[in-house]
CSV table of C-alpha atoms in Angstrom, one decimal:
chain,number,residue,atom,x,y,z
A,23,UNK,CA,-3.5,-111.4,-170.9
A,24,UNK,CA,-6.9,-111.2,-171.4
A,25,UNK,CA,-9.9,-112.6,-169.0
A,26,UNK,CA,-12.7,-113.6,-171.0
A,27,UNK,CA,-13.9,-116.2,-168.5
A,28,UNK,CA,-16.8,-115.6,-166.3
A,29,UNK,CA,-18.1,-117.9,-164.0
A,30,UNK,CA,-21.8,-118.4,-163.4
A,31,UNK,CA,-22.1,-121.2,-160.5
A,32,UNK,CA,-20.1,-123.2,-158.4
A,33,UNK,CA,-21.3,-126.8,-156.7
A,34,UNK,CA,-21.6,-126.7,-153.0
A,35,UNK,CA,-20.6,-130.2,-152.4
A,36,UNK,CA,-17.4,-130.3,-154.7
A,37,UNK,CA,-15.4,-128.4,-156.9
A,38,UNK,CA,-17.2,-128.4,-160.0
A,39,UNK,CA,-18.0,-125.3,-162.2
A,40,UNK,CA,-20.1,-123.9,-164.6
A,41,UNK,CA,-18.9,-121.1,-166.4
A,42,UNK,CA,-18.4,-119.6,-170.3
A,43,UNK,CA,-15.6,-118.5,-171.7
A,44,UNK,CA,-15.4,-116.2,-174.9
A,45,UNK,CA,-13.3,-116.8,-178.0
A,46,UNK,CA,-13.3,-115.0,-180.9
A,47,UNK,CA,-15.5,-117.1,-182.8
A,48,UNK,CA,-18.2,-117.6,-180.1
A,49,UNK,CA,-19.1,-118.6,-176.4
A,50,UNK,CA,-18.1,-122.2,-174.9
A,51,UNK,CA,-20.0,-122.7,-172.1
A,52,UNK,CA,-18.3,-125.0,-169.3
A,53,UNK,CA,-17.6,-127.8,-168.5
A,54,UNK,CA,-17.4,-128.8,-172.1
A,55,UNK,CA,-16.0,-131.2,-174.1
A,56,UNK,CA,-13.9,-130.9,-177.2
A,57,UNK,CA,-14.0,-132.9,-180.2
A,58,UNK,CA,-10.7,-134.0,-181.4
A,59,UNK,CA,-9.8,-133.0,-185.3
A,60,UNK,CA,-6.3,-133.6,-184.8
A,61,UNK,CA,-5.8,-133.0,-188.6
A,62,UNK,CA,-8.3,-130.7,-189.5
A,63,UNK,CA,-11.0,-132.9,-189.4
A,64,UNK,CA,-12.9,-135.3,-186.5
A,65,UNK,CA,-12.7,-138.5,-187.9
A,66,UNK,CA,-15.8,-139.7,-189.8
A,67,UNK,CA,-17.7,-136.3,-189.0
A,68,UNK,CA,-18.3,-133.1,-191.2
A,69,UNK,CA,-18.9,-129.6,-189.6
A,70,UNK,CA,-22.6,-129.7,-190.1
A,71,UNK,CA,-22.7,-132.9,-188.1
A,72,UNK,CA,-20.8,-131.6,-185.6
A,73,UNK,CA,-23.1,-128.4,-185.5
A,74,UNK,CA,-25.6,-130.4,-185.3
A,75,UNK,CA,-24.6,-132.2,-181.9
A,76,UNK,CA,-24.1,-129.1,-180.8
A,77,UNK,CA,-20.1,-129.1,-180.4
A,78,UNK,CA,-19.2,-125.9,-179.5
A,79,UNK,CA,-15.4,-125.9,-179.9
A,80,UNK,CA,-12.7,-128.4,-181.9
A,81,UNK,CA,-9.6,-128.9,-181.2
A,82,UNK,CA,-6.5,-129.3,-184.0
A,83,UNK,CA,-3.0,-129.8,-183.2
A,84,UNK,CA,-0.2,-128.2,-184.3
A,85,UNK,CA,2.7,-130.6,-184.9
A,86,UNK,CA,0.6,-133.1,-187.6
A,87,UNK,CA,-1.1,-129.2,-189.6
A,88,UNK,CA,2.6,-127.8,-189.4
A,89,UNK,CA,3.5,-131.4,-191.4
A,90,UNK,CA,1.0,-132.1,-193.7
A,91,UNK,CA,-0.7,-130.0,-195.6
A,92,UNK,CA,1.9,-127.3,-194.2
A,93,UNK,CA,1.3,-123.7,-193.2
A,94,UNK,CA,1.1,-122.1,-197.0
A,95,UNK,CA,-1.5,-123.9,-197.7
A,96,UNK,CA,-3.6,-123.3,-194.7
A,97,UNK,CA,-2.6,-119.7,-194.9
A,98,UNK,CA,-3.5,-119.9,-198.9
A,99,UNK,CA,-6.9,-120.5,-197.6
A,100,UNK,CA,-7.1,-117.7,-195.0
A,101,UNK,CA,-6.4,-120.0,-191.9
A,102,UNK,CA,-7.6,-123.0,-190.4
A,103,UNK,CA,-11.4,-122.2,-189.9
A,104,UNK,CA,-11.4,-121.3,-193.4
A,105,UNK,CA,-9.5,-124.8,-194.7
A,106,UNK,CA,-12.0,-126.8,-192.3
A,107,UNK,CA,-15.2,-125.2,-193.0
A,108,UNK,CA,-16.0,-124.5,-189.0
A,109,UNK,CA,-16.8,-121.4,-188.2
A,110,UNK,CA,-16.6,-121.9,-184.1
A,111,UNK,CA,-14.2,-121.9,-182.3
A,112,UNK,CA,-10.7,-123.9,-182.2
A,113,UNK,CA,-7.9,-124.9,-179.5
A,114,UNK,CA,-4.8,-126.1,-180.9
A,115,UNK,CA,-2.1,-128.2,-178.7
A,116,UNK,CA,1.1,-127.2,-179.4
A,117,UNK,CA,2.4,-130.8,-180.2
A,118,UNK,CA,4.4,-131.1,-177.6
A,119,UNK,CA,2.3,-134.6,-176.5
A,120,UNK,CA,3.0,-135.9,-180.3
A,121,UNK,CA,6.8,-134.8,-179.9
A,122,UNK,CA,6.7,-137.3,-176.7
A,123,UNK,CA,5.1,-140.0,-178.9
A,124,UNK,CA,8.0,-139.7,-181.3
A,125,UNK,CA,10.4,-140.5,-178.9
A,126,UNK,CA,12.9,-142.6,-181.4
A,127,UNK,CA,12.2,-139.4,-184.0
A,128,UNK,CA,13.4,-136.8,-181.6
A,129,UNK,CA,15.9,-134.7,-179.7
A,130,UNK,CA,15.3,-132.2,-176.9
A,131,UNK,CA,17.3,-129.2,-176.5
A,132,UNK,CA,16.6,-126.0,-174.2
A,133,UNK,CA,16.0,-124.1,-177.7
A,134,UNK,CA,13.5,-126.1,-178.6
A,135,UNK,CA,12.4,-130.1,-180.3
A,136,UNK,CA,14.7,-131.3,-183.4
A,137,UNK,CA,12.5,-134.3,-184.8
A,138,UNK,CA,12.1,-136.4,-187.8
A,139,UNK,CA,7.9,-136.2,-189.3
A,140,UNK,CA,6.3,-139.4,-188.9
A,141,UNK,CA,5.1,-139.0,-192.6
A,142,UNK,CA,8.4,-139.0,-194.6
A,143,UNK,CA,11.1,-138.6,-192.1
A,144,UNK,CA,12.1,-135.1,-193.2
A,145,UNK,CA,14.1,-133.1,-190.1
A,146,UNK,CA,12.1,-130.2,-188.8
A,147,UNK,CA,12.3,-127.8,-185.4
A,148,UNK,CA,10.2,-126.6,-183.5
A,149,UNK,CA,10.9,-123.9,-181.0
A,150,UNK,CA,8.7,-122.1,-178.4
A,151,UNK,CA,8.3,-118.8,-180.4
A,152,UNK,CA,8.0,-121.2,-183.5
A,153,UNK,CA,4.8,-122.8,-182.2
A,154,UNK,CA,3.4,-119.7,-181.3
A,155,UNK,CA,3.8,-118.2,-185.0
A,156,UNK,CA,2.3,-121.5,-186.5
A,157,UNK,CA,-0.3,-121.4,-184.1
A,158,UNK,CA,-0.7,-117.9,-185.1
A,159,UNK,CA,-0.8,-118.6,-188.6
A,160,UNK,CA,-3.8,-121.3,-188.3
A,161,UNK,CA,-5.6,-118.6,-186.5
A,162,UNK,CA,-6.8,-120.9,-183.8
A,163,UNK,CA,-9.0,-119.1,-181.1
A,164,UNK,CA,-6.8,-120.9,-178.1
A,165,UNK,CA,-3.0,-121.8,-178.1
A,166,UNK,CA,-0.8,-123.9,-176.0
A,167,UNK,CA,2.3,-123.0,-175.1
A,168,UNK,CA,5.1,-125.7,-176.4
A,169,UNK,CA,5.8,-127.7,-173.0
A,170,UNK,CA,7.6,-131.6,-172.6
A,171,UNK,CA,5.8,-134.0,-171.9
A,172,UNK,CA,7.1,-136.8,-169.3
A,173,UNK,CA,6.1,-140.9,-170.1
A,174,UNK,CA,5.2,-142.6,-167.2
A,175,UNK,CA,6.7,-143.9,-164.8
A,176,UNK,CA,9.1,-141.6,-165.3
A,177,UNK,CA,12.0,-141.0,-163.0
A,178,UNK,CA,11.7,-137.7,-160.1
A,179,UNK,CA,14.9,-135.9,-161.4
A,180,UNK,CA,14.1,-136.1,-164.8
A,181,UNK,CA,10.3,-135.1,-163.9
A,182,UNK,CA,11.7,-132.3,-162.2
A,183,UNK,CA,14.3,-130.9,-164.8
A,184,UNK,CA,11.4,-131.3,-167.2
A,185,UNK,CA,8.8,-129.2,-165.4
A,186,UNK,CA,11.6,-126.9,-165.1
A,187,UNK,CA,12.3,-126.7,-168.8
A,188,UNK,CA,8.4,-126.3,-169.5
A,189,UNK,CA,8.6,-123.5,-167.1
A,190,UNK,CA,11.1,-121.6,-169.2
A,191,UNK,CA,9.6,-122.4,-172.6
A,192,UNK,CA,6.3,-121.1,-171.0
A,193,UNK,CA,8.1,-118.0,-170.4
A,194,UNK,CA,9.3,-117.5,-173.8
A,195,UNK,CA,5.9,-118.3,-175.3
A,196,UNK,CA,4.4,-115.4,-172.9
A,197,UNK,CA,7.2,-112.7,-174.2
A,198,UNK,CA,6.5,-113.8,-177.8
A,199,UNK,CA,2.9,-112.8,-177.2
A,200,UNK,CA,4.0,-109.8,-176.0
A,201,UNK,CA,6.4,-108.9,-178.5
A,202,UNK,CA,3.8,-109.6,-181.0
A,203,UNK,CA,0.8,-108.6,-179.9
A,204,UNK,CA,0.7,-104.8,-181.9
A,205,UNK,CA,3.2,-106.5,-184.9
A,206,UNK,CA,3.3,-109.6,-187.4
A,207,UNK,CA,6.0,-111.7,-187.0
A,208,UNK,CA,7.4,-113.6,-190.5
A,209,UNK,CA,9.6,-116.2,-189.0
A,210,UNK,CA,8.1,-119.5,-189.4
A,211,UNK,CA,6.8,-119.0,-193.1
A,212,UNK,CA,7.4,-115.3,-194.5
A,213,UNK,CA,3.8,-113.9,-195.3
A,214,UNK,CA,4.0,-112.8,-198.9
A,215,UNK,CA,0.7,-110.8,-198.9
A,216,UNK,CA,-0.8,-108.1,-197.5
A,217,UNK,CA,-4.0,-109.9,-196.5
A,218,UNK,CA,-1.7,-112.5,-194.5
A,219,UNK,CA,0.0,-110.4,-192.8
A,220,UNK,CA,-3.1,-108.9,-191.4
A,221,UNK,CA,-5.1,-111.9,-190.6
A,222,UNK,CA,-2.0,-113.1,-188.9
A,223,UNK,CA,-2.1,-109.8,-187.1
A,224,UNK,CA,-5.8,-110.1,-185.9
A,225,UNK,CA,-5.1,-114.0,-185.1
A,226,UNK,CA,-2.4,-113.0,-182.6
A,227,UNK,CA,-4.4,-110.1,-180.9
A,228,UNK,CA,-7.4,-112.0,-180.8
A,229,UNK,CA,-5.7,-115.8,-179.7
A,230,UNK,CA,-6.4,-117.0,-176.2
A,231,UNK,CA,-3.5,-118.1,-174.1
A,232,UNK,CA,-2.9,-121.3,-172.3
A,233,UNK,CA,0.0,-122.1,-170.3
A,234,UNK,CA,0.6,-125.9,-169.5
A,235,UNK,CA,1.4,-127.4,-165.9
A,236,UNK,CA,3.3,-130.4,-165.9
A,237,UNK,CA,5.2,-132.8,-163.3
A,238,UNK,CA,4.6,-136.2,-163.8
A,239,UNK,CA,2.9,-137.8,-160.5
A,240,UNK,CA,5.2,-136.2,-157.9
A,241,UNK,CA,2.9,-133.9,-156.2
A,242,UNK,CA,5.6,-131.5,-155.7
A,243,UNK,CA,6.5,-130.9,-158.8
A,244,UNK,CA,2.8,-130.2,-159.7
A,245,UNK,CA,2.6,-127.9,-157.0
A,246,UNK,CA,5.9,-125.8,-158.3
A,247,UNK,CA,4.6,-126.3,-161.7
A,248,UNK,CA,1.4,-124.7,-161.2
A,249,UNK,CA,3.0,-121.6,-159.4
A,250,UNK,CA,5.0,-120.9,-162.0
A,251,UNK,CA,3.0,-121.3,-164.8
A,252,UNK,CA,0.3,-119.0,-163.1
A,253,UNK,CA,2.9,-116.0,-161.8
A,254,UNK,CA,3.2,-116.1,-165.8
A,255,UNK,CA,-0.5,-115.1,-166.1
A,256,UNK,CA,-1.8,-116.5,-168.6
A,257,UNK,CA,-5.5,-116.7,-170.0
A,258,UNK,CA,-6.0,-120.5,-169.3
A,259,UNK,CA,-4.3,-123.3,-167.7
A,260,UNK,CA,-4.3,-126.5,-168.7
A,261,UNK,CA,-3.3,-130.0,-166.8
A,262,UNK,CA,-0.8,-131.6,-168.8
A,263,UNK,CA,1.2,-134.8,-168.7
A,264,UNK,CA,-2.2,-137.2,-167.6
A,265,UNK,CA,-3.4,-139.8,-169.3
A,266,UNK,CA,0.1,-141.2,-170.4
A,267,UNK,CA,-0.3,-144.4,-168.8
A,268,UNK,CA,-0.7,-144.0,-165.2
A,269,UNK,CA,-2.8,-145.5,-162.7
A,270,UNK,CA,-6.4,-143.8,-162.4
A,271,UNK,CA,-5.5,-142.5,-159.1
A,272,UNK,CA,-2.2,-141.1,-160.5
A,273,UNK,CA,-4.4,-139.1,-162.9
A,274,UNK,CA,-6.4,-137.8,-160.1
A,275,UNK,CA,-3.5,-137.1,-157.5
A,276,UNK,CA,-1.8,-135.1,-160.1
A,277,UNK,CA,-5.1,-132.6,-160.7
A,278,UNK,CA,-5.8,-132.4,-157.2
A,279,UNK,CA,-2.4,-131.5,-156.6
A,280,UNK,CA,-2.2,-128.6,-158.9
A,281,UNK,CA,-5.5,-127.4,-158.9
A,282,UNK,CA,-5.7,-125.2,-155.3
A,283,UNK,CA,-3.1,-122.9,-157.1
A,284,UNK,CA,-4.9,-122.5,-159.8
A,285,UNK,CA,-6.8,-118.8,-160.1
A,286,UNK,CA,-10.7,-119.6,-159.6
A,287,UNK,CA,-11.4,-116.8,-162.6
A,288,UNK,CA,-9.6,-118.9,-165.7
A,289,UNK,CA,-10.8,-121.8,-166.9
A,290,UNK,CA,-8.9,-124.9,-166.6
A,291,UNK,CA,-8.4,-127.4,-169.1
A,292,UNK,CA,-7.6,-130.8,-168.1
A,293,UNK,CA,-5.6,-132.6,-171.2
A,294,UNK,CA,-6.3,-136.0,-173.0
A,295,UNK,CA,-9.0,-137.1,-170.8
A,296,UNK,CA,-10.9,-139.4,-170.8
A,297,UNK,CA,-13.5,-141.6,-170.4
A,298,UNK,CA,-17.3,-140.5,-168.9
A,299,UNK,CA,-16.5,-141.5,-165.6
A,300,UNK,CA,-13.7,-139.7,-165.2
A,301,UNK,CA,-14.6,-136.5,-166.6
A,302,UNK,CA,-16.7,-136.4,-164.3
A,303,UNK,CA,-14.4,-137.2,-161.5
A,304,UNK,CA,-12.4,-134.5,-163.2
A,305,UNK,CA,-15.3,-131.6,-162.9
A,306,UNK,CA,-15.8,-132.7,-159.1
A,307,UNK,CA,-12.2,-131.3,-158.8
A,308,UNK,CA,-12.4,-128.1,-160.9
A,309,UNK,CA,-12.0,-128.9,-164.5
A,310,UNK,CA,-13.5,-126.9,-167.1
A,311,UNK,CA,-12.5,-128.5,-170.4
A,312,UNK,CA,-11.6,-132.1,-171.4
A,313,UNK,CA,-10.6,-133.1,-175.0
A,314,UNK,CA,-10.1,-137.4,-175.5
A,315,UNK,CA,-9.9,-139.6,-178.9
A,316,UNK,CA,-11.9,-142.2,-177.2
A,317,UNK,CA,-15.4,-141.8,-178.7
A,318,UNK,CA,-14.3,-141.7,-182.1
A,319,UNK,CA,-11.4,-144.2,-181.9
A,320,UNK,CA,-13.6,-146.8,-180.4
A,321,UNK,CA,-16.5,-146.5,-182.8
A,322,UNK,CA,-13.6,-147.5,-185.4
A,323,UNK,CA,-13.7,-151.0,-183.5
A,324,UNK,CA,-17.3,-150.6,-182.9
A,325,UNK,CA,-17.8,-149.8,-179.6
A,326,UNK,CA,-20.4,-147.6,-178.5
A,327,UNK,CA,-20.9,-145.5,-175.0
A,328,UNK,CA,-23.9,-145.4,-173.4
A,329,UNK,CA,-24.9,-144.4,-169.8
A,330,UNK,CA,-24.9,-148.1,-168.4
A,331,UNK,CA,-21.2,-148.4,-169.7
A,332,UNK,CA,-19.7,-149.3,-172.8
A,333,UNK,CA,-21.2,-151.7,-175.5
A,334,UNK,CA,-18.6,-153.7,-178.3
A,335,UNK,CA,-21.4,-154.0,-181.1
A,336,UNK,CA,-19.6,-156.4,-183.2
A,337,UNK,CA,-20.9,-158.8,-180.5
A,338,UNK,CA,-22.8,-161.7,-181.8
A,339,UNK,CA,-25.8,-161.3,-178.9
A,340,UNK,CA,-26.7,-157.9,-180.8
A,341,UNK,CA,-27.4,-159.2,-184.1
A,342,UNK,CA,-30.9,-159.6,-184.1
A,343,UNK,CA,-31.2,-156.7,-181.3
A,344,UNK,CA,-34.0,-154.4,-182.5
A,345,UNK,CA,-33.1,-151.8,-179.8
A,346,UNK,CA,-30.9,-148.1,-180.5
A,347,UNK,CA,-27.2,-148.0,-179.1
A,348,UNK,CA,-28.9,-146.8,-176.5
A,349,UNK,CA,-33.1,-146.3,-175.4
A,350,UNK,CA,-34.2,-142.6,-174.9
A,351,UNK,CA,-31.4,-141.0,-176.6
A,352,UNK,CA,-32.0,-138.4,-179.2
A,353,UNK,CA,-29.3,-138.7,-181.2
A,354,UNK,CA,-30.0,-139.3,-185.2
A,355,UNK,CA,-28.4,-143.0,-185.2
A,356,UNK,CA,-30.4,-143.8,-182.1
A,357,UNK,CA,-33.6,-142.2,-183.8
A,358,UNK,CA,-33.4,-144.1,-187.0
A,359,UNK,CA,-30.8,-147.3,-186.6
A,360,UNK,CA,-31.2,-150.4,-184.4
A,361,UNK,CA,-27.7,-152.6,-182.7
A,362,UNK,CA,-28.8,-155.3,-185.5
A,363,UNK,CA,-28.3,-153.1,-188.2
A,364,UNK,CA,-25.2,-150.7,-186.8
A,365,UNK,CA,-23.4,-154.3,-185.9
A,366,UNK,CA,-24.2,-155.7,-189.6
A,367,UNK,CA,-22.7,-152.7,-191.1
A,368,UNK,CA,-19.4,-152.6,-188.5
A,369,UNK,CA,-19.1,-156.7,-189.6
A,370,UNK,CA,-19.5,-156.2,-193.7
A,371,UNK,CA,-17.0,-153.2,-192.9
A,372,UNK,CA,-19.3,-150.4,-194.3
A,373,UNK,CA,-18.3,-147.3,-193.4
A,374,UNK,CA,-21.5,-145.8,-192.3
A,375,UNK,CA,-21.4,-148.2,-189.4
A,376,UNK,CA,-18.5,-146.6,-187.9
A,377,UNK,CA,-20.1,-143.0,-188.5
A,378,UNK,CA,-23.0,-143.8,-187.0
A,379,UNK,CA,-21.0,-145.0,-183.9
A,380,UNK,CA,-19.4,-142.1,-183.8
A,381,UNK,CA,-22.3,-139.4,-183.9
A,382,UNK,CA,-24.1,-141.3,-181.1
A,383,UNK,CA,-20.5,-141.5,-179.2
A,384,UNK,CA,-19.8,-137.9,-179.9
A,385,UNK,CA,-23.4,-136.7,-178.8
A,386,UNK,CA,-23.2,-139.1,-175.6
A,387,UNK,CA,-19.9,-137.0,-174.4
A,388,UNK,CA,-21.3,-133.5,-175.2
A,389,UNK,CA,-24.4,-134.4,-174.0
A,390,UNK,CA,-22.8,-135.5,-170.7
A,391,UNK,CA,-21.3,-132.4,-170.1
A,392,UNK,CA,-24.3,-130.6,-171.1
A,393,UNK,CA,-26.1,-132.1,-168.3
A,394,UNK,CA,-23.4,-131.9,-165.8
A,395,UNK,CA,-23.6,-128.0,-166.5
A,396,UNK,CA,-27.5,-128.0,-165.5
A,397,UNK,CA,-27.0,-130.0,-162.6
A,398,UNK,CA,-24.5,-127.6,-161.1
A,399,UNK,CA,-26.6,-125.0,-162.2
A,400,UNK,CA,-29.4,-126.9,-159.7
A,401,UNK,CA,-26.6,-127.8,-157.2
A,402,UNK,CA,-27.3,-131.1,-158.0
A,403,UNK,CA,-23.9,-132.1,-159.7
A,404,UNK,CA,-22.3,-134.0,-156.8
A,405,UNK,CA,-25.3,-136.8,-156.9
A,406,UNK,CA,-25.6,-137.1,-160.3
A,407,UNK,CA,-22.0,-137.8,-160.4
A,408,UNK,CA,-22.0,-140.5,-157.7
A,409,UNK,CA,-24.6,-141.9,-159.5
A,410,UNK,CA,-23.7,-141.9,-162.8
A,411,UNK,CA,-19.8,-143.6,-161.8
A,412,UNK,CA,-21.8,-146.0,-160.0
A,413,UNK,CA,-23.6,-147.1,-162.9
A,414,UNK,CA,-21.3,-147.2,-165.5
A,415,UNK,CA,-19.6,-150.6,-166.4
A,416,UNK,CA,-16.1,-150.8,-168.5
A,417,UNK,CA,-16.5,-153.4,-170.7
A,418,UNK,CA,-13.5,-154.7,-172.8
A,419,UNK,CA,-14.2,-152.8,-176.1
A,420,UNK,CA,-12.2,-155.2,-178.1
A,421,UNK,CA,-13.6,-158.4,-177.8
A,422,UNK,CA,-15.6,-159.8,-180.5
């Protein structure tokens, strides 16, 4: 495996990192958050815009590309940068969290996932090695390997045999690489052309690797997971299996459990989370990358982040409210668009209110993790952290 992580500083008062890590298609400084395009696309947002807020890195997923539009197509149009028009770089999950969503859709077998799509019911498999060669295909700059994903609560034996099984698809994902590394493979769609074949080539050589530590919330298991995911040594390891419901301090318990075995010169990539306060909470412990649907699925009900907590704009008190989202931010709806207006739009159901949600929501995540990276660079972080939780207010973002 390859180490193209280098880290630049490290907080004195917690665990909290900055570092850079180097794709293919360009630098990702740390801690940074990733946008979620889980079909090719961040919903509501073009490239440009996402340029523009100076997103460094998307992420895609494997399961709902490898359904809809399928692989020839994306290969047709020389991989998924290409189909998407974003020429930075991308992470794609493997799909094993959607395979735990489709729970009635799916069976689980050491070879690999026999489900039914969510789209038209058709069968489909998806193996280890098979995720690897779609991932390869899409030419992603980062890939997961295929791992199960537990629901929560979820019982300790079957927490256990399923750490055990991601343990051993982990494995086969790593001798895939391996086995692939100097030759194209044609299993999962046979490349008809020249061209394909080669791109698939460079995609494989070039691909980061992540391995995925799972467990559920027995410390344990997290422990054992994390040992055996790193003897595997892969570029990257990511915190799986959080976020599925659990408690708060569940989420927590399960990173710091895992996280002392992790090697200090990877980054770490905690999965699915979450909101500011706890990404925070999640770089005090050592977590380099965060991904999380939040600021764009909540701008869809019209719910906006700012630093003081979260604001429901389809609120009746901000209809004459000639303020921004939020004062002092720089962001182009904040610059140009006041609550009265952004809350008319989100009522008459005009779609630019929901965009303009989600740039400011989007900016006010990156943004966040663009200033937690200067204030560990000043040793600073562990402050502005305790600060900033302190601060912020959940608000229910549904209520009208």
């Amino acid at each position: 495996m390859q180490n193209d992580f280098q880290l630049l500083a490290s907080d004195q008062h917690s665990k909290a990192r900055r570092g850079r890590l180097k794709t293919a298609h360009g630098v990702i400084d740390t801690p940074a958050f990733m946008p979620v395009g889980t079909q090719g696309s961040v919903k509501g947002v073009s490239p440009r815009e996402l340029r523009e807020l100076n997103a460094q890195i998307v992420l895609g997923n494997t399961y709902h590309l490898f359904v809809r539009p399928g692989l020839d197509i994306i290969k047709h149009f020389g991989g998924l940068h290409n189909f998407m028009s974003w020429d930075g770089p991308i992470l794609t999950d493997s799909g094993g969290y959607q395979i735990f969503s489709l729970v009635k859709l799916r069976k689980i077998t050491e070879e690999g996932v026999e489900f039914q799509n969510h789209i038209d019911g058709a069968r489909a498999f998806i193996s280890p090695e098979i995720a690897m060669e779609i991932q390869a295909a899409l030419g992603s700059d980062i890939a997961m390997v295929l791992d199960e994903c537990v629901p929560y609560p979820c019982e300790y034996d079957y927490a256990a045999k399923s750490a055990e099984l991601t343990a051993r698809w982990a494995k086969r994902c790593r001798q895939w690489k391996e086995e692939n590394a100097e030759r194209p493979t044609p299993n999962a769609q046979r490349p008809t052309e020249e061209s394909e074949i080669s791109n698939q080539q460079s995609a494989i050589d070039c691909q980061l690797f992540f391995g995925i530590i799972q467990g559920g919330t027995f410390d344990d298991l997290r422990k054992q997971s994390a040992q055996q995911i790193v003897d595997l040594n892969f570029d990257g390891y990511a915190i799986g299996g959080v976020s599925v419901g659990e408690p708060e301090e569940e989420m927590m318990r399960a990173v710091e459990s895992a996280e002392p075995f992790l090697p200090a010169d990877r980054p770490r990539y905690a999965m699915g989370l979450g909101t500011p306060p706890q990404m925070l909470e999640m770089v005090a412990r050592g977590m380099d990358m965060f991904d999380c649907v939040l600021p764009t699925r909540l701008a869809r009900n019209g719910t906006a982040f700012t630093a003081a907590g979260t604001l429901n704009l389809k609120n009746a008190e901000f209809a004459a409210d000639k303020r921004p989202i939020e004062e002092n931010c720089v962001c182009h709806p904040c610059r140009e668009f006041t609550r009265g207006y952004i809350r008319h739009l989100i009522k008459a159901e005009e779609i630019l209110g929901l965009r303009l949600i989600t740039l400011h929501n989007l900016h006010f995540y990156l943004n966040l993790m663009s200033q937690a990276r200067a204030e560990i660079e000043r040793g600073t972080f562990d402050q502005f952290r305790k600060t900033f939780v302190g601060e912020y207010k959940t608000r229910n973002a549904m209520v009208e």
